Tab-separated table of C-alpha atoms in Angstrom:
chain	number	residue	atom	x	y	z
A	1047	MET	CA	1.243	56.705	33.111
A	1048	LYS	CA	2.650	53.399	31.486
A	1049	SER	CA	6.513	52.077	31.469
A	1050	SER	CA	8.690	53.281	28.984
A	1051	THR	CA	8.607	49.846	27.761
A	1052	GLN	CA	4.814	49.335	27.949
A	1053	ARG	CA	5.244	52.862	25.542
A	1054	ILE	CA	6.923	51.689	23.204
A	1055	ALA	CA	4.608	48.675	22.907
A	1056	GLY	CA	1.906	51.104	22.382
A	1057	LEU	CA	3.473	53.182	19.821
A	1058	SER	CA	4.806	50.004	17.515
A	1059	CYS	CA	2.669	50.805	14.638
A	1060	ALA	CA	3.627	54.384	15.051
A	1061	VAL	CA	7.242	53.147	15.411
A	1062	ALA	CA	7.441	50.463	12.403
A	1063	LEU	CA	10.555	50.371	10.766
A	1064	LEU	CA	9.800	51.274	7.138
A	1065	LEU	CA	12.184	51.634	8.864
A	1066	ALA	CA	10.496	53.677	9.709
A	1067	ALA	CA	9.815	55.674	7.410
A	1068	THR	CA	12.194	55.308	8.455
A	1069	GLY	CA	10.458	56.592	10.524
A	1070	CYS	CA	8.967	57.178	8.085
A	1071	THR	CA	7.756	58.842	5.266
A	1072	THR	CA	10.746	56.450	4.747
A	1073	SER	CA	11.673	56.963	1.265
A	1074	VAL	CA	15.096	55.829	2.191
A	1075	ARG	CA	18.402	57.888	0.667
A	1076	GLN	CA	21.930	56.732	2.434
A	1077	VAL	CA	24.606	58.935	1.246
A	1078	THR	CA	28.042	56.648	0.279
A	1079	ASP	CA	31.749	57.890	1.199
A	1080	THR	CA	32.758	60.569	-0.924
A	1081	ARG	CA	35.484	58.885	-3.129
A	1082	PRO	CA	38.304	60.751	-4.213
A	1083	VAL	CA	39.607	60.036	-7.778
A	1084	LEU	CA	42.940	57.861	-6.972
A	1085	ARG	CA	45.681	57.997	-9.298
A	1086	ASN	CA	45.216	54.445	-10.281
A	1087	SER	CA	41.647	54.089	-10.556
A	1088	ALA	CA	39.307	54.344	-14.073
A	1089	PRO	CA	37.880	57.814	-14.225
A	1090	SER	CA	34.875	55.852	-15.919
A	1091	THR	CA	34.070	53.889	-13.129
A	1092	MET	CA	34.592	56.538	-10.715
A	1093	SER	CA	31.932	58.671	-13.043
A	1094	GLU	CA	29.492	55.756	-13.009
A	1095	LEU	CA	29.734	55.134	-9.298
A	1096	ARG	CA	28.837	59.327	-9.007
A	1097	ILE	CA	26.057	59.276	-11.308
A	1098	ALA	CA	24.583	55.985	-9.621
A	1099	ASP	CA	24.686	57.672	-6.573
A	1100	THR	CA	22.577	60.479	-7.627
A	1101	ALA	CA	20.164	58.112	-9.439
A	1102	LEU	CA	19.686	56.468	-6.049
A	1103	GLU	CA	18.939	59.610	-4.476
A	1104	SER	CA	16.389	60.328	-7.329
A	1105	ASN	CA	14.860	57.175	-6.500
A	1106	ASN	CA	15.863	56.010	-10.134
A	1107	PHE	CA	16.895	52.392	-8.495
A	1108	ASP	CA	16.639	51.413	-12.473
A	1109	LEU	CA	19.732	53.037	-13.547
A	1110	ALA	CA	21.329	52.941	-9.695
A	1111	THR	CA	21.167	49.106	-10.118
A	1112	SER	CA	22.643	49.055	-13.601
A	1113	LEU	CA	25.618	51.222	-13.192
A	1114	TYR	CA	26.100	49.470	-9.559
A	1115	GLU	CA	26.020	45.790	-10.978
A	1116	LYS	CA	28.531	47.328	-14.304
A	1117	ALA	CA	31.171	48.596	-11.358
A	1118	VAL	CA	30.766	45.257	-9.575
A	1119	GLN	CA	31.359	43.423	-13.111
A	1120	ALA	CA	34.308	44.961	-13.980
A	1121	ASP	CA	35.576	44.454	-10.314
A	1122	PRO	CA	34.091	42.000	-7.813
A	1123	LYS	CA	35.302	43.451	-5.181
A	1124	SER	CA	34.673	47.052	-5.156
A	1125	VAL	CA	32.801	48.068	-1.829
A	1126	PRO	CA	30.688	51.260	-3.496
A	1127	GLY	CA	29.214	49.263	-5.734
A	1128	LEU	CA	28.260	46.040	-3.156
A	1129	THR	CA	27.108	48.817	-1.283
A	1130	GLY	CA	25.544	50.482	-3.707
A	1131	LEU	CA	23.635	47.446	-4.871
A	1132	GLY	CA	23.007	46.968	-0.889
A	1133	ASN	CA	21.432	50.630	-0.908
A	1134	THR	CA	19.263	50.077	-3.773
A	1135	LEU	CA	17.996	46.849	-2.308
A	1136	TYR	CA	17.483	48.860	1.090
A	1137	SER	CA	15.496	51.717	-0.639
A	1138	VAL	CA	12.919	49.261	-2.366
A	1139	GLY	CA	12.322	46.959	0.967
A	1140	ASP	CA	14.138	43.880	0.372
A	1141	TYR	CA	16.443	44.047	3.691
A	1142	THR	CA	17.077	40.204	3.520
A	1143	ARG	CA	19.092	40.594	-0.101
A	1144	ALA	CA	20.582	44.375	1.041
A	1145	GLY	CA	22.031	42.752	3.724
A	1146	VAL	CA	23.990	39.944	1.738
A	1147	TYR	CA	25.640	42.877	0.048
A	1148	TYR	CA	26.888	44.862	3.002
A	1149	GLN	CA	28.025	41.885	4.351
A	1150	ARG	CA	30.197	41.310	1.421
A	1151	ALA	CA	31.455	44.351	1.195
A	1152	SER	CA	32.246	44.570	4.945
A	1153	GLN	CA	34.363	41.225	4.360
A	1154	ILE	CA	36.013	42.675	1.748
A	1155	ASP	CA	37.097	45.948	3.754
A	1156	PRO	CA	36.260	46.026	7.538
A	1157	LYS	CA	36.845	49.614	8.253
A	1158	ALA	CA	34.581	50.638	5.516
A	1159	THR	CA	31.659	52.359	7.188
A	1160	PRO	CA	28.788	52.652	4.800
A	1161	PRO	CA	28.784	48.628	4.296
A	1162	LEU	CA	28.775	48.626	7.917
A	1163	ILE	CA	26.239	51.223	8.310
A	1164	GLY	CA	24.027	49.186	5.821
A	1165	ILE	CA	24.312	46.635	7.889
A	1166	ALA	CA	22.946	48.071	11.076
A	1167	ARG	CA	20.228	49.684	9.201
A	1168	VAL	CA	19.179	46.001	8.154
A	1169	ALA	CA	18.848	44.980	11.399
A	1170	ILE	CA	17.147	47.473	12.710
A	1171	HIS	CA	14.535	46.703	10.300
A	1172	GLN	CA	14.474	43.237	11.375
A	1173	ARG	CA	14.254	44.307	15.001
A	1174	ARG	CA	17.370	42.924	15.973
A	1175	PHE	CA	18.425	45.509	17.794
A	1176	ASP	CA	21.452	44.417	20.039
A	1177	ASP	CA	22.841	43.426	16.485
A	1178	ALA	CA	21.922	47.334	15.194
A	1179	ILE	CA	23.593	48.750	18.532
A	1180	ALA	CA	26.596	46.551	18.273
A	1181	THR	CA	27.390	47.506	14.624
A	1182	TYR	CA	27.369	51.245	15.163
A	1183	ARG	CA	29.099	51.047	18.112
A	1184	ARG	CA	32.159	49.712	15.755
A	1185	VAL	CA	31.398	52.009	13.841
A	1186	LEU	CA	31.791	54.740	16.488
A	1187	THR	CA	35.104	53.015	16.941
A	1188	ILE	CA	36.537	53.714	13.044
A	1189	THR	CA	35.313	57.089	12.892
A	1190	PRO	CA	34.648	58.797	16.720
A	1191	ASN	CA	31.221	60.794	16.867
A	1192	ASP	CA	30.647	60.406	13.475
A	1193	PRO	CA	26.772	62.022	13.030
A	1194	LEU	CA	25.344	59.653	11.130
A	1195	ALA	CA	26.270	56.558	13.324
A	1196	CYS	CA	25.274	58.523	16.604
A	1197	ALA	CA	21.855	58.835	15.248
A	1198	GLY	CA	21.764	55.250	14.021
A	1199	LEU	CA	22.919	53.859	17.495
A	1200	GLY	CA	20.270	56.568	19.434
A	1201	ALA	CA	17.812	54.985	17.012
A	1202	ALA	CA	18.812	51.461	17.585
A	1203	LEU	CA	18.601	52.618	21.545
A	1204	ASP	CA	15.227	54.009	21.240
A	1205	MET	CA	13.606	51.215	19.873
A	1206	SER	CA	15.069	49.049	22.442
A	1207	GLY	CA	13.462	51.016	24.782
A	1208	ASP	CA	16.390	52.431	25.805
A	1209	HIS	CA	15.568	56.094	25.754
A	1210	ALA	CA	18.028	57.699	28.578
A	1211	HIS	CA	20.988	55.870	27.177
A	1212	ALA	CA	19.628	57.152	23.656
A	1213	GLN	CA	19.145	60.804	24.897
A	1214	ALA	CA	22.467	60.995	26.409
A	1215	LEU	CA	24.254	59.928	23.421
A	1216	LEU	CA	22.264	62.221	21.044
A	1217	ARG	CA	22.920	65.194	23.358
A	1218	GLU	CA	26.810	63.967	23.134
A	1219	ALA	CA	26.876	63.546	19.684
A	1220	LEU	CA	24.983	67.259	19.430
A	1221	ILE	CA	27.742	68.991	21.078
A	1222	ALA	CA	30.667	67.560	18.639
A	1223	ASN	CA	28.065	68.084	15.546
A	1224	PRO	CA	26.064	71.371	16.606
A	1225	GLY	CA	23.056	71.406	14.772
A	1226	ASP	CA	22.804	68.078	13.098
A	1227	PRO	CA	19.318	67.951	11.784
A	1228	MET	CA	19.323	64.300	12.219
A	1229	LEU	CA	20.532	64.289	15.615
A	1230	SER	CA	17.927	66.685	16.635
A	1231	VAL	CA	15.326	65.106	14.688
A	1232	ASN	CA	16.058	61.539	16.397
A	1233	LEU	CA	16.277	63.055	20.236
A	1234	GLY	CA	12.747	65.000	19.828
A	1235	LEU	CA	11.599	61.847	19.064
A	1236	SER	CA	13.097	59.995	21.907
A	1237	LEU	CA	11.680	62.813	24.365
A	1238	THR	CA	8.426	62.116	22.699
A	1239	LEU	CA	8.749	58.368	23.012
A	1240	ALA	CA	10.071	58.461	26.458
A	1241	GLY	CA	6.611	60.012	27.863
A	1242	ASP	CA	7.943	63.896	27.404
A	1243	PRO	CA	6.104	65.041	24.017
A	1244	ARG	CA	6.386	68.687	25.460
A	1245	GLN	CA	10.023	68.268	25.673
A	1246	GLY	CA	10.464	66.664	22.417
A	1247	ALA	CA	8.402	68.881	20.579
A	1248	ASN	CA	10.735	71.965	21.747
A	1249	VAL	CA	13.513	70.410	20.229
A	1250	LEU	CA	11.964	69.412	17.151
A	1251	LEU	CA	10.482	72.925	16.581
A	1252	ASP	CA	14.148	74.467	16.618
A	1253	VAL	CA	14.443	72.097	13.565
A	1254	THR	CA	11.324	72.253	12.015
A	1255	ARG	CA	11.753	76.672	11.601
A	1256	PHE	CA	13.763	75.963	8.980
A	1257	PRO	CA	12.646	76.003	5.595
A	1258	ALA	CA	14.479	73.342	4.178
A	1259	ALA	CA	13.666	71.168	7.827
A	1260	PRO	CA	13.273	67.393	6.703
A	1261	PRO	CA	9.640	66.078	6.168
A	1262	GLN	CA	10.680	63.786	9.083
A	1263	ALA	CA	11.077	66.651	11.658
A	1264	ARG	CA	7.598	67.370	11.064
A	1265	GLN	CA	5.944	64.186	11.092
A	1266	ASN	CA	7.605	63.617	14.509
A	1267	LEU	CA	6.635	67.407	15.814
A	1268	ALA	CA	3.008	66.497	14.761
A	1269	LEU	CA	3.255	63.302	16.585
A	1270	ALA	CA	4.326	65.134	19.794
A	1271	TYR	CA	1.329	67.667	19.500
A	1272	GLY	CA	-0.812	64.690	18.481
A	1273	LEU	CA	0.182	63.136	22.004
A	1274	LEU	CA	-0.052	66.843	23.734
A	1275	GLY	CA	-4.115	66.871	22.345
A	1276	ASN	CA	-3.161	69.446	19.751
A	1277	ASP	CA	-5.160	68.126	17.051
A	1278	ASP	CA	-5.561	71.506	15.258
A	1279	ALA	CA	-1.727	72.043	14.808
A	1280	ALA	CA	-0.536	68.337	14.685
A	1281	ALA	CA	-3.350	68.403	11.621
A	1282	ALA	CA	-1.505	71.755	9.929
A	1283	ILE	CA	1.998	70.435	10.070
A	1284	LEU	CA	0.975	67.256	8.452
A	1285	SER	CA	-0.796	68.629	6.018
A	1286	ARG	CA	2.222	69.926	4.377
A	1287	ASP	CA	3.472	66.645	3.463
A	1288	LEU	CA	0.157	64.110	3.604
A	1289	PRO	CA	-3.221	63.970	1.755
A	1290	LYS	CA	-6.254	64.591	3.951
A	1291	ALA	CA	-7.593	60.817	4.454
A	1292	SER	CA	-3.731	60.241	6.066
A	1293	VAL	CA	-4.016	63.393	8.085
A	1294	GLN	CA	-7.050	61.945	9.748
A	1295	ASP	CA	-5.658	58.667	10.228
A	1296	ASN	CA	-2.445	59.807	12.241
A	1297	LEU	CA	-5.108	62.268	14.205
A	1298	ARG	CA	-7.318	59.320	14.718
A	1299	TYR	CA	-4.430	57.183	16.161
A	1300	TYR	CA	-2.806	60.201	17.989
A	1301	GLU	CA	-6.325	59.946	20.147
A	1302	LEU	CA	-5.801	56.343	20.834
A	1303	GLN	CA	-2.758	56.209	22.133
A	1304	ARG	CA	-3.661	59.405	24.065
A	1305	MET	CA	-6.241	57.413	25.976
A	1306	ARG	CA	-3.969	54.714	26.263
A	1307	ASP	CA	-1.527	56.672	27.994
A	1308	GLY	CA	-4.036	57.849	30.516
A	1309	GLN	CA	-5.129	54.374	30.983
A	1310	THR	CA	-8.729	55.383	30.034
A	1311	THR	CA	-8.800	52.201	27.863
A	1312	ARG	CA	-6.775	49.387	26.954
A	1313	ALA	CA	-7.873	49.008	23.486
A	1314	GLN	CA	-5.602	48.493	20.915
A	1315	PRO	CA	-5.512	50.918	18.009
A	1316	ALA	CA	-8.341	49.528	15.198
A	1317	LYS	CA	-7.042	48.063	12.532
A	1318	SER	CA	-8.449	50.446	10.083
A	1319	VAL	CA	-6.058	53.009	11.326
A	1320	ALA	CA	-3.671	53.172	9.067
A	1321	VAL	CA	-0.685	55.627	10.268
A	1322	SER	CA	0.653	57.045	7.225
A	1323	SER	CA	2.874	59.655	9.254
A	1324	VAL	CA	5.343	56.724	10.687
A	1325	ALA	CA	7.194	57.934	13.792
A	1326	THR	CA	10.485	56.585	13.732
A	1327	PRO	CA	14.051	57.445	14.385
A	1328	LYS	CA	15.610	58.542	11.417
A	1329	VAL	CA	18.652	55.870	10.224
A	1330	GLN	CA	19.476	56.002	6.808
A	1331	THR	CA	20.998	59.152	6.415
A	1332	ALA	CA	23.078	61.796	8.447
A	1333	SER	CA	20.978	64.813	6.821
A	1334	VAL	CA	17.618	64.514	5.645
A	1335	LYS	CA	15.022	62.185	4.784
């Protein structure tokens, strides 16, 4: 079997940050901090920010952008408004401009964690893993054991090839946050990427047995089964979320990856293999997506 570093290189197309997909099937949703209505806050602005958050979660980017921009026009130092604009840009793949808004928000309030998490997510997409790791660790000094930051840090460590530290961190985070689905999803994927798809599948099965399990959990489980050679199980899982053509593309990728891991061939995946179920650690939200 190849080294962990080689395995990560071999899985680069599966771990393309859509992140990924994120990983992945990677529609993006980030939950910003809950905002209590403060005595001196303008009720209309607070209401509009909540509507903007809901619009963003529903992928209504035009409405979300309009409302966040209105909040920033009313208050150029609105951290929720600037962070929301960053989130909408991140959601449509404009990571560079998203980073600008996250940075502006963080400069206004260095202890606000949502813009810091946005900065870290952008760093992962730009493959600046050291920067992402440092930023997530900064978040954890502000809010220890925060599940969103722990899941993101685990993803950043994994994508830098440091699976052992990623798994140790995620296991510790699960002790502090028992049952958190994204921590479990990232742990299962980490084990799979580290060369232990059987153990990864066992972890992911605990998540996917729930009806409300996130699609990413199922897709990572399909990856684990695919690397184990159980294409029938992988196809059945993928079929829940993907069209038949995408399922077949993924199965072809799994086969090529098995061949590479078995050192029976050095061939790279054919360019025609478009992996629709992107396997990558989830970093957008603490719950699902």
